[in-house]
Coordinates of C-alpha atoms and ligand atoms in Angstrom, one line a residue:
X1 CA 144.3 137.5 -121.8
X2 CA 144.9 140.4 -124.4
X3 CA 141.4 139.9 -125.5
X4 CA 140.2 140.7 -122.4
X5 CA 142.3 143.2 -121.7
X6 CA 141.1 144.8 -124.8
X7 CA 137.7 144.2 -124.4
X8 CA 137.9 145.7 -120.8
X9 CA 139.3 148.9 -122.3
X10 CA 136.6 148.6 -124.5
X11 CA 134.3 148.8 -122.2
X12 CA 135.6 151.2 -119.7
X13 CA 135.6 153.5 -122.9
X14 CA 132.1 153.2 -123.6
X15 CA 130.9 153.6 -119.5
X16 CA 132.7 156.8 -119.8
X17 CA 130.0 157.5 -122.2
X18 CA 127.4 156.1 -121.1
X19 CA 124.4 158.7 -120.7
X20 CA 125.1 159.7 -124.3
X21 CA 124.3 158.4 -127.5
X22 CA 126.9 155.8 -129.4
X23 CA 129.5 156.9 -131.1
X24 CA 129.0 155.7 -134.0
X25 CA 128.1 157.7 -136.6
X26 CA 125.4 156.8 -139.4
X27 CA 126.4 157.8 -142.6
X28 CA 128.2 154.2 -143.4
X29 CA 125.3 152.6 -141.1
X30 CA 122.4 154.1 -143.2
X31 CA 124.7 153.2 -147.0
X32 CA 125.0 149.7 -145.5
X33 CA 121.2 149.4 -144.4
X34 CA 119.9 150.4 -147.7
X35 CA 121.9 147.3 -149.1
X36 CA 120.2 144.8 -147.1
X37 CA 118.1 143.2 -150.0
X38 CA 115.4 141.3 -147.7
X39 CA 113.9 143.7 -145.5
X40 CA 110.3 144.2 -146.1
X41 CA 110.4 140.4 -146.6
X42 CA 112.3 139.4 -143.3
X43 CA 110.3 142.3 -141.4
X44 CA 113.1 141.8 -138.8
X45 CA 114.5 144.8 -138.4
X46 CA 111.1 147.9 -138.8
X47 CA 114.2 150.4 -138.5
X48 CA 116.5 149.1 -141.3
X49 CA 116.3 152.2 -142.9
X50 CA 116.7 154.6 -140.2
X51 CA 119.7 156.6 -139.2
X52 CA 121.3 155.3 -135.9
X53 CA 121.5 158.5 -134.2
X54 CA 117.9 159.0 -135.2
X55 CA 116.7 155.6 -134.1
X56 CA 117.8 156.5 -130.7
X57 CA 116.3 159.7 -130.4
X58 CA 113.1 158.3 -130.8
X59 CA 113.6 155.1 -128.2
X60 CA 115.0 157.6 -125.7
X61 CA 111.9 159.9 -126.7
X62 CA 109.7 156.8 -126.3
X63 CA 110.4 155.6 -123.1
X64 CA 111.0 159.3 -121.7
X65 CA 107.3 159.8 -122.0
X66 CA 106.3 156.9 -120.8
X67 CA 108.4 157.3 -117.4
X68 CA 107.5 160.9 -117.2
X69 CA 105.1 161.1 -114.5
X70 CA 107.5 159.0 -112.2
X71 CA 111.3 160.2 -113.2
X72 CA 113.5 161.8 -115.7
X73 CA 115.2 159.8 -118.0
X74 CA 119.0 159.9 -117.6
X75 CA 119.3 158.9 -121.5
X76 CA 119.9 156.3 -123.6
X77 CA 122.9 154.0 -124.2
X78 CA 123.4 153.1 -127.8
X79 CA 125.8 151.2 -129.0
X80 CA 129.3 152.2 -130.8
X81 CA 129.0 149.6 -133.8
X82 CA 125.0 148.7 -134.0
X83 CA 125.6 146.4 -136.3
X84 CA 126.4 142.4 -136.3
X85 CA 125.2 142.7 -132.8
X86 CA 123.6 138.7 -132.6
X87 CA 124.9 136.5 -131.3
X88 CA 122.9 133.7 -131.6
X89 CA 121.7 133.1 -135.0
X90 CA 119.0 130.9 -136.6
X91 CA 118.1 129.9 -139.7
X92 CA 115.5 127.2 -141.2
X93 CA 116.8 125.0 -144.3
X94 CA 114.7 124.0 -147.3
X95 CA 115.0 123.4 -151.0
X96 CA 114.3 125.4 -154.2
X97 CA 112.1 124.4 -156.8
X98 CA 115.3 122.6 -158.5
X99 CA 115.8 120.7 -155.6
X100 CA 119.3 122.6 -154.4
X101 CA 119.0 123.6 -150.5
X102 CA 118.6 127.2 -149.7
X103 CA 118.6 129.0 -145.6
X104 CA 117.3 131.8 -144.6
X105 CA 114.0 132.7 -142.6
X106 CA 110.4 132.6 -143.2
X107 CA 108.8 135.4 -145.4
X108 CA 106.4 136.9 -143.0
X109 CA 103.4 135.2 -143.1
X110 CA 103.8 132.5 -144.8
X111 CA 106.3 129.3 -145.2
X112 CA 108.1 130.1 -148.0
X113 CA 112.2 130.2 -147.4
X114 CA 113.5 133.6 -148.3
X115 CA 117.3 133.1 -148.7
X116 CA 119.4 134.8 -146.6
X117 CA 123.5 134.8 -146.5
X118 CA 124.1 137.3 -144.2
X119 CA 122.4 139.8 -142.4
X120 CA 123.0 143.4 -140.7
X121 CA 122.4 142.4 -137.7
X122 CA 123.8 139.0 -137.1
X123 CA 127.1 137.6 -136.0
X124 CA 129.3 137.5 -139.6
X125 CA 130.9 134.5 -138.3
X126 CA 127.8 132.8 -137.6
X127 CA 126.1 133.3 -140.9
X128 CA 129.5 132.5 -142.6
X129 CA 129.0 128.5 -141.0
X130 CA 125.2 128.6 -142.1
X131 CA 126.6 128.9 -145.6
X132 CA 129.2 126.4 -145.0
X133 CA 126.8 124.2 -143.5
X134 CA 124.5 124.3 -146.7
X135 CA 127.3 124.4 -149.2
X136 CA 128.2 120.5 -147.8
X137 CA 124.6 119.0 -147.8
X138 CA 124.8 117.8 -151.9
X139 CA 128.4 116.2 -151.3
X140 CA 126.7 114.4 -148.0
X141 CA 123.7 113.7 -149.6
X142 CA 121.9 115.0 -146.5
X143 CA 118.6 116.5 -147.9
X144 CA 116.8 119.9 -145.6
X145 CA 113.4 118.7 -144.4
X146 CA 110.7 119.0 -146.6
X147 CA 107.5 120.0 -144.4
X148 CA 105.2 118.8 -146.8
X149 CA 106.6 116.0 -147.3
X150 CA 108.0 115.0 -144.6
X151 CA 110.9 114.0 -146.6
X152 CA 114.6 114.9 -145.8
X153 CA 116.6 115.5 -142.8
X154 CA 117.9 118.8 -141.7
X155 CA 115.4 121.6 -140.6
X156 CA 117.1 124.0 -139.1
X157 CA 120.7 125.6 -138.0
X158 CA 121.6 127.3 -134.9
X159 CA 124.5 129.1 -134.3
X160 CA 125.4 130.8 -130.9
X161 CA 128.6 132.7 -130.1
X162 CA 130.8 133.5 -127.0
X163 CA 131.5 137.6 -127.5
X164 CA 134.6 137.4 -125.5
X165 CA 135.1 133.4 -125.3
X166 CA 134.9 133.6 -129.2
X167 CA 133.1 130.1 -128.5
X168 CA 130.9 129.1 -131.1
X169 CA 128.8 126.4 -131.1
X170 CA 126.6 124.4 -134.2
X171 CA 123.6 123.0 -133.2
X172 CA 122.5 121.3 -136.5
X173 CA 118.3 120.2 -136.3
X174 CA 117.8 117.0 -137.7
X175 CA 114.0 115.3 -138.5
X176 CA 115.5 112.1 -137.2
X177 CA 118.7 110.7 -134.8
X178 CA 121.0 109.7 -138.0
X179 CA 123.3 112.0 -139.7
X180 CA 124.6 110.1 -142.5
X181 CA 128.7 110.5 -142.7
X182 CA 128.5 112.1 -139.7
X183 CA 132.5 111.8 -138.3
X184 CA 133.0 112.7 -141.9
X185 CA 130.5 115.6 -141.7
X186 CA 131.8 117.4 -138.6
X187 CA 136.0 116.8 -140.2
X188 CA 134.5 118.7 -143.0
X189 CA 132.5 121.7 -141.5
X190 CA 135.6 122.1 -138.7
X191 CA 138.0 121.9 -141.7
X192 CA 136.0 125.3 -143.1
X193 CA 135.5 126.8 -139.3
X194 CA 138.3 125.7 -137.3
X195 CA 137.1 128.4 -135.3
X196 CA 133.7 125.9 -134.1
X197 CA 134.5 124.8 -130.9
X198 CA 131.1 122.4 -130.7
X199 CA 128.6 120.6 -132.3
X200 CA 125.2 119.2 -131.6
X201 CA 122.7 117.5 -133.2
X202 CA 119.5 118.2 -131.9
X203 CA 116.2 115.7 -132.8
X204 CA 113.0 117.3 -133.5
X205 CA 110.8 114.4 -135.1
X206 CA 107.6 116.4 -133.9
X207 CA 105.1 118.0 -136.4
X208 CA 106.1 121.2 -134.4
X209 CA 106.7 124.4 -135.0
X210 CA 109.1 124.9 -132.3
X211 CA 113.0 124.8 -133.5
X212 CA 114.4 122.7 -130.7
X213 CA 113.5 119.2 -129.9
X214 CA 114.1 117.4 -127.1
X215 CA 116.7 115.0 -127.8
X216 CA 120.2 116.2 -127.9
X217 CA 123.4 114.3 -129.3
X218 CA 127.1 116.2 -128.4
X219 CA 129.0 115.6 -131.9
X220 CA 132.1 117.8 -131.4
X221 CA 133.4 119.1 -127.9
X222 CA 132.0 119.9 -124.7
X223 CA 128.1 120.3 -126.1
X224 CA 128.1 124.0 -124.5
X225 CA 129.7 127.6 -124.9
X226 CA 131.1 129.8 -122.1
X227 CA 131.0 133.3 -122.3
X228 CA 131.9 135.9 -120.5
X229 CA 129.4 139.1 -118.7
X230 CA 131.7 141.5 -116.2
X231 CA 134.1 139.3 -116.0
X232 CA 131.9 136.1 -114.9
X233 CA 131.8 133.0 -116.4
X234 CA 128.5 131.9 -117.9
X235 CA 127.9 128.7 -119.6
X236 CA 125.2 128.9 -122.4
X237 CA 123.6 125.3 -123.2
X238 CA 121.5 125.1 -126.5
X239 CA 118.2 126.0 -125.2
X240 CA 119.2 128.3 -122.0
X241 CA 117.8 131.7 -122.5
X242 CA 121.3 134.2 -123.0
X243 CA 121.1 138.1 -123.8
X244 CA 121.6 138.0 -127.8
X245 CA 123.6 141.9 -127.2
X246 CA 126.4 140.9 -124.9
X247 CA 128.1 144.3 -125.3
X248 CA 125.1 146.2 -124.3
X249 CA 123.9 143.7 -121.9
X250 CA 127.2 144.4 -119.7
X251 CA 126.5 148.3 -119.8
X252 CA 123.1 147.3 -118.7
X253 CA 124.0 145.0 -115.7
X254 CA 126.6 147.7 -114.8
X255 CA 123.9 150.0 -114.3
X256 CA 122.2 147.8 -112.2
X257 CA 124.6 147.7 -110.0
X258 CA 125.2 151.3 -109.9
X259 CA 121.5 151.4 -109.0
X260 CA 121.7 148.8 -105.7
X261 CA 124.8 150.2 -104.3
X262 CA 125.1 147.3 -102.7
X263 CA 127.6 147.8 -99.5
X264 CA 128.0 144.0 -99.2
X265 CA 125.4 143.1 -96.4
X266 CA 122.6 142.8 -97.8
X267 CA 120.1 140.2 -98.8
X268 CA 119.1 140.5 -102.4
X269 CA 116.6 138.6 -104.2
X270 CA 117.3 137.9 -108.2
X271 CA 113.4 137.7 -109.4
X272 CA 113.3 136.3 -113.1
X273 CA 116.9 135.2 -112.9
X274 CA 117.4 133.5 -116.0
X275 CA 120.9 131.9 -115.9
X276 CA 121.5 133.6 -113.0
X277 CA 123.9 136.4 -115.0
X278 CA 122.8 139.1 -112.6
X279 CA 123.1 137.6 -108.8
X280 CA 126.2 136.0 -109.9
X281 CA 127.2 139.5 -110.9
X282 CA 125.6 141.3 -107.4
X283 CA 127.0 138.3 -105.3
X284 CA 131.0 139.4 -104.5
X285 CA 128.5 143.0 -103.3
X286 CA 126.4 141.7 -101.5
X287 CA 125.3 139.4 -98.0
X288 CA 124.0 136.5 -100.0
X289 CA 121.6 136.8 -103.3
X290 CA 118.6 134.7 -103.7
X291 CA 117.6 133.7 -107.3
X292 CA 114.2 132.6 -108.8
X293 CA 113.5 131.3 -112.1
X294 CA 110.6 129.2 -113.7
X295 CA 112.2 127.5 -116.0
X296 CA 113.9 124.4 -115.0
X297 CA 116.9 124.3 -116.8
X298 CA 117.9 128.0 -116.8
X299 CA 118.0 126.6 -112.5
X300 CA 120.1 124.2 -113.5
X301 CA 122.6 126.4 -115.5
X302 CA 122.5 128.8 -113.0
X303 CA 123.4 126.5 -110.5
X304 CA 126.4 125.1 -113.1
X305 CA 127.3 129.2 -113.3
X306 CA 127.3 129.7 -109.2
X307 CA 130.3 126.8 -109.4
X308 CA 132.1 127.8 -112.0
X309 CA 132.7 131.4 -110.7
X310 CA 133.0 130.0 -107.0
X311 CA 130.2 132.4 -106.0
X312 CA 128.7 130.6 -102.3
X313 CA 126.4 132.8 -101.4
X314 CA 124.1 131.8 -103.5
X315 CA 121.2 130.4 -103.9
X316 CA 118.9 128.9 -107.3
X317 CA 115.1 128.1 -106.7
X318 CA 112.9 126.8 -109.5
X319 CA 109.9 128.5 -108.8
X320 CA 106.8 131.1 -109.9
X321 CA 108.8 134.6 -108.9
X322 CA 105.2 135.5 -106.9
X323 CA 104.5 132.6 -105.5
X324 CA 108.5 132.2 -104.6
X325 CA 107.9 136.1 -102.4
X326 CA 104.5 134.2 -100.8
X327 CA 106.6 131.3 -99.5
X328 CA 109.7 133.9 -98.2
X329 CA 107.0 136.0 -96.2
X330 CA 105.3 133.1 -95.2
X331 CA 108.5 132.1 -93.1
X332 CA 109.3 135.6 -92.2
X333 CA 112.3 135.6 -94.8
X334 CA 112.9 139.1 -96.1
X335 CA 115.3 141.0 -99.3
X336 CA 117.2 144.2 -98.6
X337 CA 117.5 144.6 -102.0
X338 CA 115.1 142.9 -105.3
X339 CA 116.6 142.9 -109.0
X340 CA 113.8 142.0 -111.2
X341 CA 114.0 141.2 -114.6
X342 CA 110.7 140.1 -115.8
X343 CA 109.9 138.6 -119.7
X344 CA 107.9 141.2 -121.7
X345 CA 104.4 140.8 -120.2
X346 CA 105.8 142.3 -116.5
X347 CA 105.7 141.0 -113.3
X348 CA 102.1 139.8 -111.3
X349 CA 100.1 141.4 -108.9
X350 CA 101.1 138.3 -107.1
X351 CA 104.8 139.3 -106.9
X352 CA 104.4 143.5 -106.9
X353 CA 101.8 143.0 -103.9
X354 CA 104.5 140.2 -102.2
X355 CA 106.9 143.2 -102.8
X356 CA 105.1 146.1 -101.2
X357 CA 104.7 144.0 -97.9
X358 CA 108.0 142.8 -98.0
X359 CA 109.1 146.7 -97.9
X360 CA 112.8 146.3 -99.5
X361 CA 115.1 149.5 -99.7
X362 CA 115.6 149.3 -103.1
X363 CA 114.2 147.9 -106.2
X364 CA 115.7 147.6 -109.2
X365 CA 113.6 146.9 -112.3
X366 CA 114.8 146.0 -115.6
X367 CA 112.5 145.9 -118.2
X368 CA 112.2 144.7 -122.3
X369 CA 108.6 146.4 -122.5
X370 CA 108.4 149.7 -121.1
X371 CA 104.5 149.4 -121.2
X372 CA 104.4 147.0 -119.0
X373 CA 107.3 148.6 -117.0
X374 CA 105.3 151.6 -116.7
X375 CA 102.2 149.5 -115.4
X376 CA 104.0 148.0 -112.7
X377 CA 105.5 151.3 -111.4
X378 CA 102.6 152.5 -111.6
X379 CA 101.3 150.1 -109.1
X380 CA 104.7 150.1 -106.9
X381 CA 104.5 154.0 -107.0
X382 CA 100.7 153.8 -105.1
X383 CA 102.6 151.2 -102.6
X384 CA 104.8 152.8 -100.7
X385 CA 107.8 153.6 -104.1
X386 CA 109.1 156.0 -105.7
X387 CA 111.2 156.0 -108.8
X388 CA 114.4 157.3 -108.4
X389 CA 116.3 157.0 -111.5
X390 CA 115.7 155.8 -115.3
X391 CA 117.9 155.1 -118.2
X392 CA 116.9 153.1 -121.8
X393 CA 119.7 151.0 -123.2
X394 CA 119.4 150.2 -126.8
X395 CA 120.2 146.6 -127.0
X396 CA 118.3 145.7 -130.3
X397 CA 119.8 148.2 -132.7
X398 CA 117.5 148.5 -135.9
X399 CA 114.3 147.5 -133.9
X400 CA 111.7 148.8 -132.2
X401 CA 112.6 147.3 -129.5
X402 CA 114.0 148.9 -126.1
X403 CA 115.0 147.7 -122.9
X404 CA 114.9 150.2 -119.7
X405 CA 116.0 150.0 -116.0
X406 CA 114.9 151.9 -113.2
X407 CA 115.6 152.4 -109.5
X408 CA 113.0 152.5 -107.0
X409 CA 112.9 153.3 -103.5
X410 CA 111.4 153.0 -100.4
X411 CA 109.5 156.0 -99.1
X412 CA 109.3 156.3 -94.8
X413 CA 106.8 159.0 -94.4
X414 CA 104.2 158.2 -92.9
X415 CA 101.7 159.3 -95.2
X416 CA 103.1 156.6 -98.2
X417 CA 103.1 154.0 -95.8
X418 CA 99.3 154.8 -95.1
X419 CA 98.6 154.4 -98.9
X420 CA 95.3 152.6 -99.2
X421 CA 96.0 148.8 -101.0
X422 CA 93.9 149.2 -104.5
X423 CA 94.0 145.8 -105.4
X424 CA 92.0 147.0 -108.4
X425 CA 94.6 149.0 -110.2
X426 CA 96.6 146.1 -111.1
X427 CA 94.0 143.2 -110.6
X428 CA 94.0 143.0 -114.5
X429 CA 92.0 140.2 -115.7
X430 CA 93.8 137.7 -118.5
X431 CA 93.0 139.3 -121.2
X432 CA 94.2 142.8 -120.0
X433 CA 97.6 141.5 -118.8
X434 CA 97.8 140.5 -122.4
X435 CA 101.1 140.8 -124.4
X436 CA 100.7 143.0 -127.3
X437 CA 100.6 141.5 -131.1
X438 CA 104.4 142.3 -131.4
X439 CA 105.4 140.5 -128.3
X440 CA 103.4 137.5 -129.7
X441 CA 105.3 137.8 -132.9
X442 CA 108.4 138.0 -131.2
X443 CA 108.0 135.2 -129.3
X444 CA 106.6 132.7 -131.7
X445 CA 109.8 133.9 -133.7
X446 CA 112.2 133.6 -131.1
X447 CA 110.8 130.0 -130.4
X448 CA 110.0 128.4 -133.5
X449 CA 111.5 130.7 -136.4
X450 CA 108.2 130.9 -137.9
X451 CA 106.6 134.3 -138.8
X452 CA 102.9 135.4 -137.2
X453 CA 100.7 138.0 -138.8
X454 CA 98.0 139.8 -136.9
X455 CA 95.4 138.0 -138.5
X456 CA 96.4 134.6 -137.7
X457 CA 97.2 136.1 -133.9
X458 CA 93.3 137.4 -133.8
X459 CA 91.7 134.0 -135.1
X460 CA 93.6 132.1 -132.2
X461 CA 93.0 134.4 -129.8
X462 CA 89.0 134.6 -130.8
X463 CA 88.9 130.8 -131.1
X464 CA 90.7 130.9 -127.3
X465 CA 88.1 133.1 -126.2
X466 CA 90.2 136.1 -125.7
X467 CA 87.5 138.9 -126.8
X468 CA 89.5 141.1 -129.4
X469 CA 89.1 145.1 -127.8
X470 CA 89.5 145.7 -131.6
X471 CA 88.0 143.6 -134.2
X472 CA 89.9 145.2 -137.0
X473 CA 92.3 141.8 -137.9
X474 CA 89.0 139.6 -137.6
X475 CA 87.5 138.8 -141.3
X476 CA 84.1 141.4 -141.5
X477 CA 82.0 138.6 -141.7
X478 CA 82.1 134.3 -141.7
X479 CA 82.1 134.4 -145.4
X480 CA 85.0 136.8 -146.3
X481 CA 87.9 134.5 -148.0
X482 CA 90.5 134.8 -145.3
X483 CA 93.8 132.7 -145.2
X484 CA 93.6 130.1 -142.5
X485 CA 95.9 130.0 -139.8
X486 CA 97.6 126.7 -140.6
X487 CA 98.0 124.1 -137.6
X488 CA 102.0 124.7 -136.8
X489 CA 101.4 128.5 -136.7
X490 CA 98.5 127.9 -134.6
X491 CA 100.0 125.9 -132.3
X492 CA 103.3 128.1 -131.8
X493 CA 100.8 130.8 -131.4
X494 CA 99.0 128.8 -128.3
X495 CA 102.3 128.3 -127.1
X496 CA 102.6 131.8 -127.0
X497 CA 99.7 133.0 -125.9
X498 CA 100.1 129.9 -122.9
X499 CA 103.5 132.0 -122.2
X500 CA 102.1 135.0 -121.5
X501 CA 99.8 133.4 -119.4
X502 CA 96.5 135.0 -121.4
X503 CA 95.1 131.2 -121.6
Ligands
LIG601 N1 117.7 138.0 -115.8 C1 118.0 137.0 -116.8 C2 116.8 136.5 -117.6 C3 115.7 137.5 -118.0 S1 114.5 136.9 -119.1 C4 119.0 137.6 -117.8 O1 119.3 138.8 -117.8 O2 119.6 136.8 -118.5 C5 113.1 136.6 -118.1 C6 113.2 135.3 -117.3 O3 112.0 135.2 -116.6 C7 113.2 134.1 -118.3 O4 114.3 133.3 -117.9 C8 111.9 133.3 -117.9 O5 112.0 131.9 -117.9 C9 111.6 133.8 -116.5 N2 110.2 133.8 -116.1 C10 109.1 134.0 -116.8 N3 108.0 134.0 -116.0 C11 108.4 133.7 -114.8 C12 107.8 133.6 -113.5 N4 106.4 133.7 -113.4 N5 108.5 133.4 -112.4 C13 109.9 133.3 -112.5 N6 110.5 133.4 -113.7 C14 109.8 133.6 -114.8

């Protein structure tokens, strides 16, 4: 209860502030970046060495430009402490050449371990259990997997942590179902982090280069975290997709809603809804919320979420977000109201073109890529649209990366509404609709901790077919010596490259 309390001063401090930069000031941040020994290796964070205030300036400066012809930005929302922001940590195991296990992540482009204790970025607590985890391997006799070899057991370690629950669950990757000692095990690891309130063992047996494998064993507790967004209770299962800056994530959600201005009656449909964080949030505003997601069991959590915050006007579909706005007109179904929260390669002419006939007052578009973001307004903008309001939200501190929302609205005149349908602006073909080389990285990262360079990225895409605009990554001719893309990267980069729906 105090912790909430706390937290919701917290947060009421930092709405107060919310069209201004973060608080926090850099001189500490920038003394403490320049101590992070491994970051040319990791190539995790671009910005390690970059003064917070200044890292801002340049993400609001980014996406100012690009939303220029449409709206002004309102500003950017940084955060008060940008570091130790996430909360789900990752890290593969292996062994050094004497044969003692090391953790950490891939050095970029290649397979080798580089070891990492703690990092600037990640939850303390959750590196701190890594360690732990590693420390009690020789006293267990329970070897890290050995690619090469195929020898060993334990591949990698995820950590993932409630912000506000102060959950924390272990989800320990084994190459096969038998942890040896494993009552033994867990008494030991809880004995160091009484603090773990779950652990699961998770099977990947698969010459993959995904982390996750299929098979799932609850070791300790309930197998699943809760956390808490806005005062909602969401559960987090080990593989269902969760915002990795809770703090931020809040500030960004409240925006949203700031944005509908939702009166209660409405019908609003939540495209891309993950979990379902963001209807469950609009649902006690509005008539009843609609939710669409493609992946199967972010429906079912989202389903699990609807009951445990006793929301009943609700409603999950596992579906293709365009396709989902095809079926709705099809029956004459209509949204007052869309929230749309598309991964980073944007929405589909499918959906944007379902949304333009559909006609809703508002649209509310949240956004991890503002290139893409920019694309699609530009098409909702020729559609009858226009944008009303902009703001960036730094939610990956000491990154490139930015996420953005924006208000659209629907325009009466008759003159917008007589705006010719030119399919052609946004009928991209594959390749076009690509995601760029960082997304690619990203995602392969996210998904199977391994690193990706631009060269390996260009051979797959070249051996898919995808015609490279610029053949500057490609080898100059058959002959030149050229690393290989070896077969995991390969296939974690297919995986990708299937994702964003470019093969
Ligand atoms: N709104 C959620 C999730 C955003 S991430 C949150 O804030 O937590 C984007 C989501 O879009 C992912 O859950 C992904 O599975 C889903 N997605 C990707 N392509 C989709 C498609 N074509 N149709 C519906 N959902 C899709």
């Amino acid at each position: 209860m105090e912790q909430r309390k706390e937290r919701e001063n917290r947060y009421a401090i930092k709405r107060n502030h919310s069209n201004h930069y973060g608080e926090y000031t850099s001189k500490e941040t920038n003394r403490e970046n320049s101590l992070c020994p491994v970051t040319k290796r990791c190539g995790g964070c671009h910005w390690m060495g970059m003064d917070y205030q200044e890292q801002l300036r340049e993400k609001e400066k980014r996406v100012r430009k690009l939303l220029s012809p449409y709206c002004r930005l309102e500003g950017i929302v940084g955060m008060e402490q940008p570091l130790y922001y996430r909360n789900k940590v990752h890290a593969v195991f292996g062994e050094d050449r004497k044969h003692r296990p090391i953790s950490g992540i891939y050095e970029e482009g290649t397979h080798r371990i580089v070891p990492v204790d703690s990092c600037r970025i990640e939850n303390q607590k959750a590196d701190a259990i890594i360690v732990s985890v590693r420390e009690l391997l020789p006293s267990f006799k329970i070897r890290p997997y050995n690619e090469d070899t195929g020898y060993g057991l334990l591949r990698h370690v995820l950590v993932r942590t409630g912000q506000v629950s102060g959950q924390i669950m272990v989800v320990l990757v084994l190459a096969s179902p038998i942890l040896p000692s494993r009552n033994n095990f867990v008494k030991a690891l809880l004995k160091h982090h009484p603090e773990i309130t779950t652990i699961v063992v998770n099977v990947n047996n698969r010459n993959t280069s995904m982390v996750l494998g299929d098979r799932e064993q609850v070791v300790y507790g309930k197998g699943y975290i809760e956390d808490t967004l806005c005062g909602k209770t969401f559960r987090i299962s080990p593989r269902s997709f969760y915002q990795v800056n809770p703090l931020q994530t809040e500030l960004l959600y409240a925006k949203a809603m700031e944005y509908a201005a939702l009166t209660g009656r409405e019908t609003v449909l939540d495209a891309y809804c993950g979990t379902g964080t963001i209807g469950i949030i609009a649902s006690e505003r509005a008539g009843q919320v609609l939710g669409v997601e493609l992946n199967a069991e972010a429906v079912r959590d989202a389903r699990v979420n609807a009951k445990i915050n006793q929301v009943r006007n609700i409603r999950f579909y596992q579906n293709d977000a365009g396709r989902f706005l095809l079926d709705m007109e099809a029956q004459g179904a209509r949204a007052d109201v869309v929230l749309m929260d598309p991964p980073r390669s944007g929405s589909s002419q499918e959906f944007l073109s379902a949304v333009a006939r559909m006609a809703p007052e508002k649209v509310v578009y949240i956004s991890c890529n503002p290139e893409t973001l920019v694309r699609d307004l530009k098409y909702m903008t020729g559609h009858g649209y226009r944008v009303e309001r902009g703001m960036a939200v730094d939610m990956f501190p000491f990154t490139e990366h930015v996420e953005s929302i924006v208000l659209l609205s629907k325009l009466h005149t008759k003159q917008n509404i007589e705006v010719e349908l030119i399919m052609s602006e946004i009928d991209l073909t594959a390749a076009e609709s690509k995601a760029t080389y960082e997304e690619i990285k990203e995602y392969v990262l996210e998904h199977t901790g391994l690193k990706v360079s631009n060269l390996y990225i260009a051979q797959i895409k070249q051996k898919c077919g995808i015609i490279e605009r610029v053949n500057y990554n490609l080898p100059k001719s058959e002959s030149s010596r050229q690393p290989k893309c070896p077969p995991e990267k390969e296939a974690a980069i297919r995986e990708a490259l299937e994702h964003f729906r470019m093969i």
